[in-house]
PDB file of C-alpha atoms in Angstrom:
ATOM      1  CA  MET A   1      20.366 -33.801  -0.691  1.00  0.00           C
ATOM      2  CA  LYS A   2      19.705 -31.585   2.300  1.00  0.00           C
ATOM      3  CA  ASN A   3      16.403 -32.112   4.068  1.00  0.00           C
ATOM      4  CA  ARG A   4      14.418 -28.906   3.667  1.00  0.00           C
ATOM      5  CA  VAL A   5      11.898 -29.950   6.326  1.00  0.00           C
ATOM      6  CA  VAL A   6      12.687 -31.886   9.509  1.00  0.00           C
ATOM      7  CA  ILE A   7       9.880 -32.841  11.900  1.00  0.00           C
ATOM      8  CA  LYS A   8      10.510 -33.570  15.572  1.00  0.00           C
ATOM      9  CA  SER A   9       8.280 -33.967  18.603  1.00  0.00           C
ATOM     10  CA  SER A  10       8.844 -32.287  21.955  1.00  0.00           C
ATOM     11  CA  LYS A  11       7.017 -31.860  25.262  1.00  0.00           C
ATOM     12  CA  ALA A  12       5.721 -28.520  24.028  1.00  0.00           C
ATOM     13  CA  GLY A  13       4.359 -29.905  20.753  1.00  0.00           C
ATOM     14  CA  MET A  14       5.601 -30.515  17.233  1.00  0.00           C
ATOM     15  CA  VAL A  15       8.826 -28.847  16.075  1.00  0.00           C
ATOM     16  CA  VAL A  16       9.291 -28.269  12.349  1.00  0.00           C
ATOM     17  CA  ASN A  17      12.764 -27.141  11.276  1.00  0.00           C
ATOM     18  CA  LEU A  18      12.719 -25.272   7.963  1.00  0.00           C
ATOM     19  CA  ASP A  19      15.554 -24.735   5.476  1.00  0.00           C
ATOM     20  CA  PRO A  20      16.606 -21.080   5.798  1.00  0.00           C
ATOM     21  CA  ASP A  21      17.988 -20.770   2.274  1.00  0.00           C
ATOM     22  CA  CYS A  22      15.637 -22.302  -0.302  1.00  0.00           C
ATOM     23  CA  PRO A  23      12.916 -20.177  -1.991  1.00  0.00           C
ATOM     24  CA  PHE A  24       9.735 -20.057   0.051  1.00  0.00           C
ATOM     25  CA  SER A  25       7.538 -21.552  -2.695  1.00  0.00           C
ATOM     26  CA  GLU A  26       9.814 -24.609  -2.820  1.00  0.00           C
ATOM     27  CA  LEU A  27       9.821 -24.825   0.979  1.00  0.00           C
ATOM     28  CA  GLU A  28       6.014 -24.700   1.039  1.00  0.00           C
ATOM     29  CA  ARG A  29       5.843 -27.608  -1.426  1.00  0.00           C
ATOM     30  CA  ALA A  30       8.411 -29.531   0.620  1.00  0.00           C
ATOM     31  CA  VAL A  31       6.291 -29.115   3.770  1.00  0.00           C
ATOM     32  CA  ALA A  32       3.181 -30.361   1.947  1.00  0.00           C
ATOM     33  CA  GLU A  33       5.046 -33.394   0.566  1.00  0.00           C
ATOM     34  CA  LYS A  34       6.670 -34.198   3.925  1.00  0.00           C
ATOM     35  CA  PHE A  35       3.393 -34.193   5.824  1.00  0.00           C
ATOM     36  CA  GLU A  36       1.523 -36.048   3.086  1.00  0.00           C
ATOM     37  CA  LYS A  37       4.095 -38.838   3.176  1.00  0.00           C
ATOM     38  CA  SER A  38       4.040 -39.013   6.990  1.00  0.00           C
ATOM     39  CA  ALA A  39       0.270 -38.530   7.415  1.00  0.00           C
ATOM     40  CA  ARG A  40      -0.308 -42.150   8.446  1.00  0.00           C
ATOM     41  CA  PHE A  41       2.454 -41.943  11.056  1.00  0.00           C
ATOM     42  CA  TRP A  42       1.048 -38.811  12.737  1.00  0.00           C
ATOM     43  CA  GLY A  43      -2.621 -39.773  12.378  1.00  0.00           C
ATOM     44  CA  ASN A  44      -5.330 -37.370  13.513  1.00  0.00           C
ATOM     45  CA  ILE A  45      -3.797 -35.264  16.270  1.00  0.00           C
ATOM     46  CA  GLN A  46      -4.137 -31.803  17.759  1.00  0.00           C
ATOM     47  CA  ILE A  47      -0.822 -30.103  18.499  1.00  0.00           C
ATOM     48  CA  ALA A  48       0.953 -26.882  19.296  1.00  0.00           C
ATOM     49  CA  LEU A  49       3.411 -26.089  16.515  1.00  0.00           C
ATOM     50  CA  ILE A  50       6.901 -24.589  16.730  1.00  0.00           C
ATOM     51  CA  LEU A  51       8.487 -23.374  13.479  1.00  0.00           C
ATOM     52  CA  GLN A  52      12.280 -23.069  13.640  1.00  0.00           C
ATOM     53  CA  GLY A  53      15.262 -22.439  11.413  1.00  0.00           C
ATOM     54  CA  ARG A  54      13.837 -19.639   9.313  1.00  0.00           C
ATOM     55  CA  THR A  55      12.320 -16.209   9.852  1.00  0.00           C
ATOM     56  CA  LEU A  56       8.769 -16.143   8.488  1.00  0.00           C
ATOM     57  CA  SER A  57       6.224 -13.402   7.995  1.00  0.00           C
ATOM     58  CA  ALA A  58       2.696 -13.876   9.378  1.00  0.00           C
ATOM     59  CA  SER A  59       1.370 -14.742   5.898  1.00  0.00           C
ATOM     60  CA  GLU A  60       4.171 -17.265   5.356  1.00  0.00           C
ATOM     61  CA  GLU A  61       3.421 -18.886   8.725  1.00  0.00           C
ATOM     62  CA  LEU A  62      -0.231 -19.226   7.704  1.00  0.00           C
ATOM     63  CA  ARG A  63       0.767 -20.820   4.400  1.00  0.00           C
ATOM     64  CA  ILE A  64       2.993 -23.323   6.206  1.00  0.00           C
ATOM     65  CA  VAL A  65       0.195 -24.183   8.638  1.00  0.00           C
ATOM     66  CA  ASN A  66      -2.234 -24.597   5.726  1.00  0.00           C
ATOM     67  CA  ALA A  67       0.242 -26.872   3.936  1.00  0.00           C
ATOM     68  CA  ILE A  68       0.399 -29.048   7.054  1.00  0.00           C
ATOM     69  CA  THR A  69      -3.337 -29.256   7.763  1.00  0.00           C
ATOM     70  CA  GLU A  70      -4.332 -29.742   4.126  1.00  0.00           C
ATOM     71  CA  HIS A  71      -1.948 -32.668   3.599  1.00  0.00           C
ATOM     72  CA  SER A  72      -2.327 -34.538   6.884  1.00  0.00           C
ATOM     73  CA  GLY A  73      -4.615 -35.178   9.823  1.00  0.00           C
ATOM     74  CA  VAL A  74      -2.620 -32.772  11.999  1.00  0.00           C
ATOM     75  CA  GLU A  75      -4.695 -30.009  13.576  1.00  0.00           C
ATOM     76  CA  VAL A  76      -2.593 -27.011  14.583  1.00  0.00           C
ATOM     77  CA  LEU A  77      -4.128 -25.477  17.702  1.00  0.00           C
ATOM     78  CA  CYS A  78      -1.570 -22.692  18.041  1.00  0.00           C
ATOM     79  CA  LEU A  79       1.922 -21.546  17.097  1.00  0.00           C
ATOM     80  CA  LEU A  80       4.393 -21.349  19.956  1.00  0.00           C
ATOM     81  CA  ASP A  81       7.057 -18.671  19.935  1.00  0.00           C
ATOM     82  CA  GLN A  82       9.621 -17.933  22.626  1.00  0.00           C
ATOM     83  CA  ASP A  83      10.539 -14.558  21.132  1.00  0.00           C
ATOM     84  CA  ALA A  84       8.933 -12.155  23.627  1.00  0.00           C
ATOM     85  CA  GLN A  85       9.139  -9.131  21.331  1.00  0.00           C
ATOM     86  CA  ARG A  86       7.572 -11.048  18.490  1.00  0.00           C
ATOM     87  CA  MET A  87       4.756 -12.229  20.759  1.00  0.00           C
ATOM     88  CA  GLN A  88       4.117  -8.604  21.724  1.00  0.00           C
ATOM     89  CA  ARG A  89       3.951  -7.637  18.056  1.00  0.00           C
ATOM     90  CA  CYS A  90       1.482 -10.466  17.406  1.00  0.00           C
ATOM     91  CA  GLU A  91      -0.668  -9.356  20.337  1.00  0.00           C
ATOM     92  CA  LYS A  92      -0.625  -5.785  19.025  1.00  0.00           C
ATOM     93  CA  ALA A  93      -1.624  -7.019  15.549  1.00  0.00           C
ATOM     94  CA  LEU A  94      -4.486  -9.028  17.059  1.00  0.00           C
ATOM     95  CA  ASN A  95      -5.744  -6.022  18.998  1.00  0.00           C
ATOM     96  CA  GLU A  96      -5.587  -3.881  15.859  1.00  0.00           C
ATOM     97  CA  LYS A  97      -7.529  -6.512  13.933  1.00  0.00           C
ATOM     98  CA  LEU A  98     -10.160  -6.651  16.664  1.00  0.00           C
ATOM     99  CA  MET A  99     -10.458  -2.879  16.564  1.00  0.00           C
ATOM    100  CA  GLU A 100     -10.990  -3.151  12.811  1.00  0.00           C
ATOM    101  CA  LEU A 101     -13.676  -5.779  13.373  1.00  0.00           C
ATOM    102  CA  SER A 102     -15.256  -3.509  15.959  1.00  0.00           C
ATOM    103  CA  SER A 103     -15.563  -0.666  13.456  1.00  0.00           C
ATOM    104  CA  GLN A 104     -17.106  -3.059  10.946  1.00  0.00           C
ATOM    105  CA  THR A 105     -19.449  -4.938  13.237  1.00  0.00           C
ATOM    106  CA  GLY A 106     -20.325  -2.194  15.703  1.00  0.00           C
ATOM    107  CA  GLN A 107     -19.255  -4.133  18.784  1.00  0.00           C
ATOM    108  CA  PHE A 108     -16.672  -6.166  20.593  1.00  0.00           C
ATOM    109  CA  TYR A 109     -16.384  -6.669  24.335  1.00  0.00           C
ATOM    110  CA  ARG A 110     -13.162  -6.937  26.321  1.00  0.00           C
ATOM    111  CA  GLY A 111     -13.464  -8.719  29.681  1.00  0.00           C
ATOM    112  CA  ASP A 112     -15.195 -11.681  31.301  1.00  0.00           C
ATOM    113  CA  LEU A 113     -18.954 -12.059  31.619  1.00  0.00           C
ATOM    114  CA  ASN A 114     -19.885 -13.478  35.032  1.00  0.00           C
ATOM    115  CA  ARG A 115     -23.025 -15.131  36.402  1.00  0.00           C
ATOM    116  CA  GLY A 116     -26.065 -12.919  35.961  1.00  0.00           C
ATOM    117  CA  GLU A 117     -24.374 -10.666  33.391  1.00  0.00           C
ATOM    118  CA  SER A 118     -25.539 -10.448  29.786  1.00  0.00           C
ATOM    119  CA  ILE A 119     -24.694  -8.588  26.611  1.00  0.00           C
ATOM    120  CA  GLU A 120     -26.662  -8.067  23.402  1.00  0.00           C
ATOM    121  CA  SER A 121     -25.556  -6.985  19.938  1.00  0.00           C
ATOM    122  CA  GLU A 122     -27.523  -5.732  16.942  1.00  0.00           C
ATOM    123  CA  ALA A 123     -24.852  -7.287  14.679  1.00  0.00           C
ATOM    124  CA  SER A 124     -22.053  -9.786  15.399  1.00  0.00           C
ATOM    125  CA  ILE A 125     -19.916  -9.609  18.509  1.00  0.00           C
ATOM    126  CA  VAL A 126     -16.357 -10.599  19.437  1.00  0.00           C
ATOM    127  CA  ILE A 127     -15.797 -11.207  23.163  1.00  0.00           C
ATOM    128  CA  ILE A 128     -12.191 -11.057  24.368  1.00  0.00           C
ATOM    129  CA  GLY A 129     -12.609 -13.029  27.567  1.00  0.00           C
ATOM    130  CA  ASP A 130     -14.691 -15.799  29.124  1.00  0.00           C
ATOM    131  CA  VAL A 131     -18.452 -16.246  29.157  1.00  0.00           C
ATOM    132  CA  ARG A 132     -18.866 -17.916  32.525  1.00  0.00           C
ATOM    133  CA  HIS A 133     -21.569 -20.150  33.973  1.00  0.00           C
ATOM    134  CA  GLY A 134     -24.814 -18.193  34.272  1.00  0.00           C
ATOM    135  CA  ALA A 135     -23.789 -15.441  31.814  1.00  0.00           C
ATOM    136  CA  ARG A 136     -25.597 -14.858  28.525  1.00  0.00           C
ATOM    137  CA  VAL A 137     -24.712 -13.448  25.100  1.00  0.00           C
ATOM    138  CA  SER A 138     -27.128 -12.756  22.269  1.00  0.00           C
ATOM    139  CA  ALA A 139     -26.466 -11.276  18.835  1.00  0.00           C
ATOM    140  CA  LYS A 140     -28.268 -10.909  15.531  1.00  0.00           C
ATOM    141  CA  GLY A 141     -25.105 -12.071  13.787  1.00  0.00           C
ATOM    142  CA  ASN A 142     -22.262 -14.368  14.812  1.00  0.00           C
ATOM    143  CA  VAL A 143     -20.754 -14.727  18.284  1.00  0.00           C
ATOM    144  CA  VAL A 144     -16.991 -15.230  18.705  1.00  0.00           C
ATOM    145  CA  VAL A 145     -15.659 -15.939  22.218  1.00  0.00           C
ATOM    146  CA  LEU A 146     -11.868 -15.624  22.478  1.00  0.00           C
ATOM    147  CA  GLY A 147     -11.880 -17.552  25.743  1.00  0.00           C
ATOM    148  CA  GLN A 148     -14.005 -20.131  27.559  1.00  0.00           C
ATOM    149  CA  LEU A 149     -17.711 -20.401  26.804  1.00  0.00           C
ATOM    150  CA  ARG A 150     -19.520 -21.848  29.834  1.00  0.00           C
ATOM    151  CA  GLY A 151     -22.716 -19.821  29.785  1.00  0.00           C
ATOM    152  CA  SER A 152     -25.482 -19.437  27.187  1.00  0.00           C
ATOM    153  CA  VAL A 153     -25.144 -17.970  23.707  1.00  0.00           C
ATOM    154  CA  CYS A 154     -27.792 -17.113  21.154  1.00  0.00           C
ATOM    155  CA  ALA A 155     -26.645 -16.135  17.662  1.00  0.00           C
ATOM    156  CA  GLY A 156     -28.858 -15.118  14.767  1.00  0.00           C
ATOM    157  CA  VAL A 157     -31.591 -13.917  17.134  1.00  0.00           C
ATOM    158  CA  SER A 158     -33.517 -12.424  14.207  1.00  0.00           C
ATOM    159  CA  GLY A 159     -34.032 -15.937  12.869  1.00  0.00           C
ATOM    160  CA  ASN A 160     -30.770 -16.211  10.937  1.00  0.00           C
ATOM    161  CA  GLU A 161     -29.852 -19.903  11.028  1.00  0.00           C
ATOM    162  CA  ASN A 162     -26.726 -19.210   8.947  1.00  0.00           C
ATOM    163  CA  ALA A 163     -25.135 -17.527  11.968  1.00  0.00           C
ATOM    164  CA  MET A 164     -22.290 -19.284  13.797  1.00  0.00           C
ATOM    165  CA  ILE A 165     -20.833 -19.488  17.284  1.00  0.00           C
ATOM    166  CA  VAL A 166     -17.071 -19.829  17.855  1.00  0.00           C
ATOM    167  CA  ALA A 167     -15.261 -20.368  21.158  1.00  0.00           C
ATOM    168  CA  MET A 168     -11.671 -21.195  22.045  1.00  0.00           C
ATOM    169  CA  GLU A 169     -13.078 -23.627  24.629  1.00  0.00           C
ATOM    170  CA  MET A 170     -16.720 -24.638  24.420  1.00  0.00           C
ATOM    171  CA  ALA A 171     -18.590 -26.047  27.431  1.00  0.00           C
ATOM    172  CA  PRO A 172     -21.922 -24.186  27.245  1.00  0.00           C
ATOM    173  CA  LEU A 173     -25.148 -24.436  29.172  1.00  0.00           C
ATOM    174  CA  GLN A 174     -27.111 -23.643  26.022  1.00  0.00           C
ATOM    175  CA  LEU A 175     -26.465 -22.780  22.394  1.00  0.00           C
ATOM    176  CA  LYS A 176     -29.126 -21.285  20.173  1.00  0.00           C
ATOM    177  CA  ILE A 177     -28.860 -20.260  16.538  1.00  0.00           C
ATOM    178  CA  GLY A 178     -31.969 -18.742  15.001  1.00  0.00           C
ATOM    179  CA  GLU A 179     -34.807 -20.874  16.324  1.00  0.00           C
ATOM    180  CA  VAL A 180     -32.689 -24.000  16.828  1.00  0.00           C
ATOM    181  CA  SER A 181     -31.374 -24.617  20.336  1.00  0.00           C
ATOM    182  CA  CYS A 182     -29.512 -27.265  22.298  1.00  0.00           C
ATOM    183  CA  HIS A 183     -29.208 -27.612  26.093  1.00  0.00           C
ATOM    184  CA  TYR A 184     -26.097 -29.213  27.558  1.00  0.00           C
ATOM    185  CA  GLY A 185     -27.111 -29.585  31.197  1.00  0.00           C
ATOM    186  CA  ASP A 186     -26.669 -27.363  34.240  1.00  0.00           C
ATOM    187  CA  ARG A 187     -22.918 -27.863  34.509  1.00  0.00           C
ATOM    188  CA  GLY A 188     -22.136 -27.646  30.815  1.00  0.00           C
ATOM    189  CA  ARG A 189     -20.029 -30.388  29.277  1.00  0.00           C
ATOM    190  CA  LYS A 190     -16.882 -29.639  27.328  1.00  0.00           C
ATOM    191  CA  ILE A 191     -17.376 -30.062  23.613  1.00  0.00           C
ATOM    192  CA  GLY A 192     -14.289 -31.239  21.760  1.00  0.00           C
ATOM    193  CA  ARG A 193     -10.727 -30.044  22.297  1.00  0.00           C
ATOM    194  CA  GLY A 194      -9.476 -26.625  21.378  1.00  0.00           C
ATOM    195  CA  PRO A 195     -11.342 -24.029  19.294  1.00  0.00           C
ATOM    196  CA  MET A 196     -14.832 -25.125  18.244  1.00  0.00           C
ATOM    197  CA  LEU A 197     -17.423 -23.928  15.745  1.00  0.00           C
ATOM    198  CA  ALA A 198     -21.202 -24.360  16.233  1.00  0.00           C
ATOM    199  CA  PHE A 199     -23.659 -24.091  13.350  1.00  0.00           C
ATOM    200  CA  VAL A 200     -27.071 -25.330  12.202  1.00  0.00           C
ATOM    201  CA  GLU A 201     -27.289 -28.396  10.013  1.00  0.00           C
ATOM    202  CA  ASN A 202     -30.391 -30.511   9.343  1.00  0.00           C
ATOM    203  CA  CYS A 203     -32.382 -28.488  11.889  1.00  0.00           C
ATOM    204  CA  SER A 204     -29.998 -29.204  14.768  1.00  0.00           C
ATOM    205  CA  ILE A 205     -26.950 -27.603  16.380  1.00  0.00           C
ATOM    206  CA  CYS A 206     -23.702 -29.191  15.167  1.00  0.00           C
ATOM    207  CA  THR A 207     -20.184 -28.564  16.415  1.00  0.00           C
ATOM    208  CA  LYS A 208     -16.773 -29.230  14.919  1.00  0.00           C
ATOM    209  CA  PRO A 209     -13.169 -28.293  15.682  1.00  0.00           C
ATOM    210  CA  ILE A 210     -11.609 -25.387  13.814  1.00  0.00           C
ATOM    211  CA  LYS A 211      -8.526 -26.612  11.972  1.00  0.00           C
ATOM    212  CA  LYS A 212      -7.501 -23.323  10.401  1.00  0.00           C
ATOM    213  CA  SER A 213      -8.314 -19.698  10.796  1.00  0.00           C
ATOM    214  CA  GLY A 214     -12.007 -20.302  11.303  1.00  0.00           C
ATOM    215  CA  LEU A 215     -12.681 -16.657  12.019  1.00  0.00           C
ATOM    216  CA  SER A 216     -12.028 -15.917   8.362  1.00  0.00           C
ATOM    217  CA  LEU A 217     -15.111 -17.981   7.501  1.00  0.00           C
ATOM    218  CA  LEU A 218     -17.362 -15.671   9.465  1.00  0.00           C
ATOM    219  CA  ASN A 219     -19.072 -12.712   7.912  1.00  0.00           C
ATOM    220  CA  LEU A 220     -18.794 -10.356  10.870  1.00  0.00           C
ATOM    221  CA  LYS A 221     -21.508  -7.880   9.934  1.00  0.00           C
TER     222      LYS A 221
END
């Protein structure tokens, strides 16, 4: 019987070859079974993923990624794609989604925040860029940094300890959510690998890696 899912490793990351002919629902189950059976072999790893052999829609890609992460210890940091036109379409879709978030939340900021610069939001805020050492962000809702976070961020400034902070790379000077804060030293130490989520638990700031589309967990209002 033909293998519907073949997993290989490469210098770029993990390559998963998918059967181009079988129904997608069967392929999705085959991916889940393949990764569940090989979970011990792969262990808990963070990888870039390359999907080959079949043309997938964005929703199908997400379902494949979910099948992998839900049935193994593999954390997919990003999908790699060498199709330049497709990458441009994805970038356009991201920008459109951010514009939609902007209309819902009232604010997003495009660009880097440098030392001495600050930005405040009466709701949540999405920052497309880096928050550098000495910069500061505060918001009554959540804060999402689509870049490096090396400055200080305060979310839930109205006392909302259910607010969250997300960054693609987190090495902050200070994080504060509601009235709970944590200092990380003058230089800021890197927390984890890849995208990270900060939240309040048991009256302290906790952080954990984002395995899936963590932004979907946020109520950006």
